[in-house]
Tab-separated table of C-alpha atoms in Angstrom:
chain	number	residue	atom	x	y	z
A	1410	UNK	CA	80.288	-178.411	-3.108
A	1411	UNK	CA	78.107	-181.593	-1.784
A	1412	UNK	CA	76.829	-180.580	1.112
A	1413	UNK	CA	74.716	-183.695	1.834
A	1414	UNK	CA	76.159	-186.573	0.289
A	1415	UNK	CA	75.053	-190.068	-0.069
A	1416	UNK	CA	77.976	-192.223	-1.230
A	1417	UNK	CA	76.063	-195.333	-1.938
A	1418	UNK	CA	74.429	-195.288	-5.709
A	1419	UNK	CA	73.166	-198.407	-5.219
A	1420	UNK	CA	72.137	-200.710	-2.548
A	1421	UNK	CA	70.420	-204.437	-2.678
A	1422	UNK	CA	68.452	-206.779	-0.234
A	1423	UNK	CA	66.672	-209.497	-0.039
A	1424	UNK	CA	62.459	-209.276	1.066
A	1425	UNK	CA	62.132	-209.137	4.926
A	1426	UNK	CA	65.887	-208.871	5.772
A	1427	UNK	CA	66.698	-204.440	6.616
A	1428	UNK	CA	67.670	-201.980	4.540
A	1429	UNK	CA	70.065	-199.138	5.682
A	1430	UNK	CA	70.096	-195.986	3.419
A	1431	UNK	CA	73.758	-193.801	4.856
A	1432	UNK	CA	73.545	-190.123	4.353
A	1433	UNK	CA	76.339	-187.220	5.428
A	1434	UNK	CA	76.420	-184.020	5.845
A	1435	UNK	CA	78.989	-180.776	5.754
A	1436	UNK	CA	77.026	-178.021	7.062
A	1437	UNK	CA	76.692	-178.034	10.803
A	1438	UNK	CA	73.779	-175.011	10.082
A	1439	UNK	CA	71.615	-177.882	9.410
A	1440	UNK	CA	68.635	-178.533	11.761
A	1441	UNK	CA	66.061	-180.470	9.910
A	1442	UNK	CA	66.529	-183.649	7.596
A	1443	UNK	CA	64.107	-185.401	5.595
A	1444	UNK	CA	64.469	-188.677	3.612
A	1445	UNK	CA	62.040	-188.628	-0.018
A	1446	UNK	CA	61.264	-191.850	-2.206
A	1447	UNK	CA	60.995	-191.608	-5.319
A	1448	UNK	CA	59.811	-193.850	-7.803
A	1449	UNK	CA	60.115	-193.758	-11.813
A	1450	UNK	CA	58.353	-191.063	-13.604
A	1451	UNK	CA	57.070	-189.669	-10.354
A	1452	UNK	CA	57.887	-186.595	-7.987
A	1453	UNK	CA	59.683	-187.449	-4.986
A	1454	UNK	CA	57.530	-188.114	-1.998
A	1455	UNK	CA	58.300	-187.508	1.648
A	1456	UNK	CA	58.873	-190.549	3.503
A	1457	UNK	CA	60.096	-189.176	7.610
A	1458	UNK	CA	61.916	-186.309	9.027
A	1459	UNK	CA	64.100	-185.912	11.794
A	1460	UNK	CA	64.622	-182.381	13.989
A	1461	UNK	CA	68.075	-182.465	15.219
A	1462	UNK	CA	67.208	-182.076	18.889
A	1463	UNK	CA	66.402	-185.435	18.135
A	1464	UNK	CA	68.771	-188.556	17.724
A	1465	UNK	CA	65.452	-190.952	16.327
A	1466	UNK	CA	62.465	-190.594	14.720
A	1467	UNK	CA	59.881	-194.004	13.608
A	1468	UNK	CA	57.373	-194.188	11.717
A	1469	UNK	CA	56.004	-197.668	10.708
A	1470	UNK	CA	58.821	-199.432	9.245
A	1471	UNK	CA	60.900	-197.061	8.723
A	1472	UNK	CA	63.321	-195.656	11.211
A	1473	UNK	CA	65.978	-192.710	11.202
A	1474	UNK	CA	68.926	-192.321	12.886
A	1475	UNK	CA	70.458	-189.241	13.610
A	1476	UNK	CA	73.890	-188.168	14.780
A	1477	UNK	CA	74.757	-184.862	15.105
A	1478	UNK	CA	78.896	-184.958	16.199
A	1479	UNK	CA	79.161	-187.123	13.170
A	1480	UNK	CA	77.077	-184.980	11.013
A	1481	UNK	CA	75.718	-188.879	9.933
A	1482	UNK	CA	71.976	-189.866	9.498
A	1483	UNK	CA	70.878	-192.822	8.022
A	1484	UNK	CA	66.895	-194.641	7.066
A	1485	UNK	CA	66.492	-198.434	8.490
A	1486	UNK	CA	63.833	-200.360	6.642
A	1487	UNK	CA	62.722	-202.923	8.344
A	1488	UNK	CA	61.061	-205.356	7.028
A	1489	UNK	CA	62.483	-204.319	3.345
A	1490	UNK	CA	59.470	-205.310	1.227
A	1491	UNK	CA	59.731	-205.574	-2.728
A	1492	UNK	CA	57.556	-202.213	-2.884
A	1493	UNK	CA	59.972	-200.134	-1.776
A	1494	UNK	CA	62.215	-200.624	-4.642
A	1495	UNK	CA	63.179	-196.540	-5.171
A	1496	UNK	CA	65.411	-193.847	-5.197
A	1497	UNK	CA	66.188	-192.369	-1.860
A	1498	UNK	CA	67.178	-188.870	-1.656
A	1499	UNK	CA	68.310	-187.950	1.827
A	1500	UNK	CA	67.566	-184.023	2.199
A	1501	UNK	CA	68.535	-181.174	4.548
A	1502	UNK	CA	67.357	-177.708	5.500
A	1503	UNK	CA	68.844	-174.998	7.564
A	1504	UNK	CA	65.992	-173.745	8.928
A	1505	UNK	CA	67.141	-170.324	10.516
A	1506	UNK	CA	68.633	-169.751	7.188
A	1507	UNK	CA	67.952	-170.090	3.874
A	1508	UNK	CA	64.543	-171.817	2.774
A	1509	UNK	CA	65.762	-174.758	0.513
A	1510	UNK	CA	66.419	-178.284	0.853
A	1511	UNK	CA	68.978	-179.396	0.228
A	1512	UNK	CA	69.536	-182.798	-1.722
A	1513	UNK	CA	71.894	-185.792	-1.705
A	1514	UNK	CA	72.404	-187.992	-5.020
A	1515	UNK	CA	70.067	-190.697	-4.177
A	1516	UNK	CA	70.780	-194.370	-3.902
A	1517	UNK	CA	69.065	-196.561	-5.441
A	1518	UNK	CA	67.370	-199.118	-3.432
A	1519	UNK	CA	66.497	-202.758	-4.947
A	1520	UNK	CA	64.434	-205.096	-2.742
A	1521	UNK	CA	64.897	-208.799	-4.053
A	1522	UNK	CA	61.255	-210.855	-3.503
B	897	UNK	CA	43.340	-186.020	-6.049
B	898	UNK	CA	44.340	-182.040	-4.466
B	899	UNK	CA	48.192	-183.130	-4.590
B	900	UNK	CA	50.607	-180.319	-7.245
B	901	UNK	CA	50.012	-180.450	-10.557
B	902	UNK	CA	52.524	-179.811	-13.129
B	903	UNK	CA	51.633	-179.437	-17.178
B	904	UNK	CA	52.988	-180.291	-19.223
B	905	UNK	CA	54.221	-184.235	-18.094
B	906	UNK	CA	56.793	-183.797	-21.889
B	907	UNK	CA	58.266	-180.935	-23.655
B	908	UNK	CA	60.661	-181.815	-26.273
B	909	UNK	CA	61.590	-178.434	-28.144
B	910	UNK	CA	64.466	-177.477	-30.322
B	911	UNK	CA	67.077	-175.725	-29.425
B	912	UNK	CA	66.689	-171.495	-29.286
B	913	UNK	CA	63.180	-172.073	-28.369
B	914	UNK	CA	61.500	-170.732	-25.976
B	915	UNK	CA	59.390	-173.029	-23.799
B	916	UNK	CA	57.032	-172.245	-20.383
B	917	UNK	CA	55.707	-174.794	-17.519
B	918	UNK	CA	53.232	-174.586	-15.179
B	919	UNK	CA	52.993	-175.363	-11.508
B	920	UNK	CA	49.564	-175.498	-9.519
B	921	UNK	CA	50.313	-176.024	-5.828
B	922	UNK	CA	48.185	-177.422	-3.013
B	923	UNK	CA	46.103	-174.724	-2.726
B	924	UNK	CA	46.373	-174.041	1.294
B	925	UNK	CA	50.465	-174.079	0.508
B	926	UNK	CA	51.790	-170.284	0.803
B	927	UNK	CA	55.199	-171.728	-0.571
B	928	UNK	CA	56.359	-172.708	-3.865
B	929	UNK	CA	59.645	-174.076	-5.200
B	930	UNK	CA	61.220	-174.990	-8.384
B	931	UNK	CA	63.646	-177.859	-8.503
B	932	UNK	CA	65.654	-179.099	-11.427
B	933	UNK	CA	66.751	-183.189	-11.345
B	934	UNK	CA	69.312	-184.276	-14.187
B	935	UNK	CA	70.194	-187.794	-14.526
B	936	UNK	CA	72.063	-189.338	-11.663
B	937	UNK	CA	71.762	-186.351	-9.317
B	938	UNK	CA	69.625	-184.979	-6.845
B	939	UNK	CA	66.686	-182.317	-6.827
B	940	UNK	CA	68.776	-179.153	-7.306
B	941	UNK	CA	67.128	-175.782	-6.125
B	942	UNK	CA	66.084	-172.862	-8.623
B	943	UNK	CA	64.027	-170.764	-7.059
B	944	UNK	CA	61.158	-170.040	-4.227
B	945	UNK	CA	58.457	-167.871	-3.802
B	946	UNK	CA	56.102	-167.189	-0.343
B	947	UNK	CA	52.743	-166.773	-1.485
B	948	UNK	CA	53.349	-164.362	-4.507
B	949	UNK	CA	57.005	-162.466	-3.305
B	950	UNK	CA	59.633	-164.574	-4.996
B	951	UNK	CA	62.216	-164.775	-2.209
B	952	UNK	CA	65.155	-166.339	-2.815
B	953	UNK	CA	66.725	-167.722	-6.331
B	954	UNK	CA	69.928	-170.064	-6.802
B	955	UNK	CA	72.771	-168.896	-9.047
B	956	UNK	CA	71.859	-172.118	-11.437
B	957	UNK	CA	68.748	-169.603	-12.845
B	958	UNK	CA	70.358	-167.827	-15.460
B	959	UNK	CA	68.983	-164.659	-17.577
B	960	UNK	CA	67.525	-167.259	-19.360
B	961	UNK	CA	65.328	-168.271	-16.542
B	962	UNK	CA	62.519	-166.309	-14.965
B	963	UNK	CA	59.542	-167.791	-12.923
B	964	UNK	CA	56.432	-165.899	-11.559
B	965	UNK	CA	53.634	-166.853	-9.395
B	966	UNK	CA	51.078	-164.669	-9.943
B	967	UNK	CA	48.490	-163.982	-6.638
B	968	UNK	CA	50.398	-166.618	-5.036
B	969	UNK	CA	48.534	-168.849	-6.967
B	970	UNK	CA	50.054	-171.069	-9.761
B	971	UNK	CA	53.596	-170.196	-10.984
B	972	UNK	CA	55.274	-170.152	-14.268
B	973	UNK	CA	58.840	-171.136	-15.322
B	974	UNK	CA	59.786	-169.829	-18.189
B	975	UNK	CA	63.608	-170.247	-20.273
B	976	UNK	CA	63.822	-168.429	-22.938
B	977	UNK	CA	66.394	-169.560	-26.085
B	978	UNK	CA	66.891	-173.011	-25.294
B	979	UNK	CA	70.283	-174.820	-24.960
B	980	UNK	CA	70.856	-178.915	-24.439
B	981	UNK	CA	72.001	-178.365	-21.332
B	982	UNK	CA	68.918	-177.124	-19.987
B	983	UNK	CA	67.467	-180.993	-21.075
B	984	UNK	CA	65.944	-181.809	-17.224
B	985	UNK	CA	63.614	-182.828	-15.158
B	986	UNK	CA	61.877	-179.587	-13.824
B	987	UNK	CA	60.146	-179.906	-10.365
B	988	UNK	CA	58.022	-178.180	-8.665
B	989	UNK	CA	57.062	-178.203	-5.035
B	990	UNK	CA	54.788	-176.027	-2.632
B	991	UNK	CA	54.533	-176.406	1.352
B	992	UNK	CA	52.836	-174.467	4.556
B	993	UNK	CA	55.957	-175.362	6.593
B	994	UNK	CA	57.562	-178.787	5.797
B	995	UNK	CA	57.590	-181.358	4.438
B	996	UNK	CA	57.362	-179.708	0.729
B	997	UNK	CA	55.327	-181.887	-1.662
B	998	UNK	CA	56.215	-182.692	-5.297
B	999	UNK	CA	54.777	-182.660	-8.151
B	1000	UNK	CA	55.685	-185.456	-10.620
B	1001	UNK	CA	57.787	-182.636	-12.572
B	1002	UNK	CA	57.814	-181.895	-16.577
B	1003	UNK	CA	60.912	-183.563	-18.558
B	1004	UNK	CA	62.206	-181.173	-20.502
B	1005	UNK	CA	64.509	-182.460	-24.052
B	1006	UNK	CA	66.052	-179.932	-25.745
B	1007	UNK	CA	67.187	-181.431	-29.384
């Protein structure tokens, strides 16, 4: 069972135009949700979080949305910038629960210069 | 660089083998996790340990599998016999709270 699920392998944009990463959920436990980059031959690395008293959380650039009666949360990159070319694994945690993350599939995002 | 360190980076063994990894964590982190990552999928969690209690593990660690982290230190996965299917990326993280930080993992190939 997929409990966070990101149905979009792949994704491509063009330099400076945004990038939106789509991420869902099943378990309505979930409190917490993190988005991770990763690039080749590297260990993911935590990009922004998001509590879910929250509905938005920025950081730079980057920008996520949450909503809760959807069980939906999604990463805007904006400006998209040929560097972030990377996986994106969209990640939740129950946090009065169990102690793991828990990981969608990843899409793949390609930023055309 | 005080980021976790995983050795070794390559480990191609044959199968029946018995092969062992290493994880050192941030050092202020109290929390350690193993992940697995096979192609095309997501981080999948093995096990965790709080400082040197291993807490919780995930019904993917078979016999085969055993991890330690002695003194809450560095930890240890270990799988014993060797089968393709364990052929993976093998990730280790460690935390004090969130966000938990990766290492850049050991690729296991089991021929």
């Amino acid at each position: 069972d997929q409990q966070v699920k990101q149905n979009s392998p792949s994704l491509s944009v063009q330099e400076g135009r945004i990038s939106i990463l789509n991420c869902d959920y099943t378990n309505s436990m979930f409190d917490y949700f993190l988005w991770y980059k990763k690039y080749p031959a590297e260990g993911p690395t935590f990009l922004i979080s998001i509590s879910s008293i929250k509905d938005k959380n920025e950081d730079g650039r980057f920008t996520v949305f949450l909503n809760k009666s959807a069980k939906h949360l999604s990463l805007h990159i904006v400006p998209s910038q040929p560097g972030d070319s990377a996986v994106y694994f969209c990640a939740a945690i129950d946090q009065g629960g169990s102690e793991k993350l828990v990981f969608g599939k990843g899409t793949k995002l390609t930023v055309n210069p | 660089d005080t980021g976790v360190s995983q050795n070794p980076r390559h480990k191609i063994t044959k199968r029946g083998q018995n092969v062992t990894f290493r994880c050192d964590p941030i050092s202020e982190h109290n929390r350690l996790y193993w992940y697995r990552q096979t192609l095309g999928q997501g981080p999948e969690f093995l096990t965790y340990f709080q400082n040197e209690a291993q807490l919780e593990k995930s019904r993917l660690l078979s016999d085969r599998f055993s991890a330690e982290r002695p003194k809450g230190s560095f930890s240890t996965l270990e799988i014993q016999r060797t089968e393709q299917g364990d052929s993976a990326m093998y990730l280790c993280a460690s935390s004090f709270g969130s966000p938990l930080h990766f290492g850049n993992g050991t690729r296991l190939t089991v021929t």
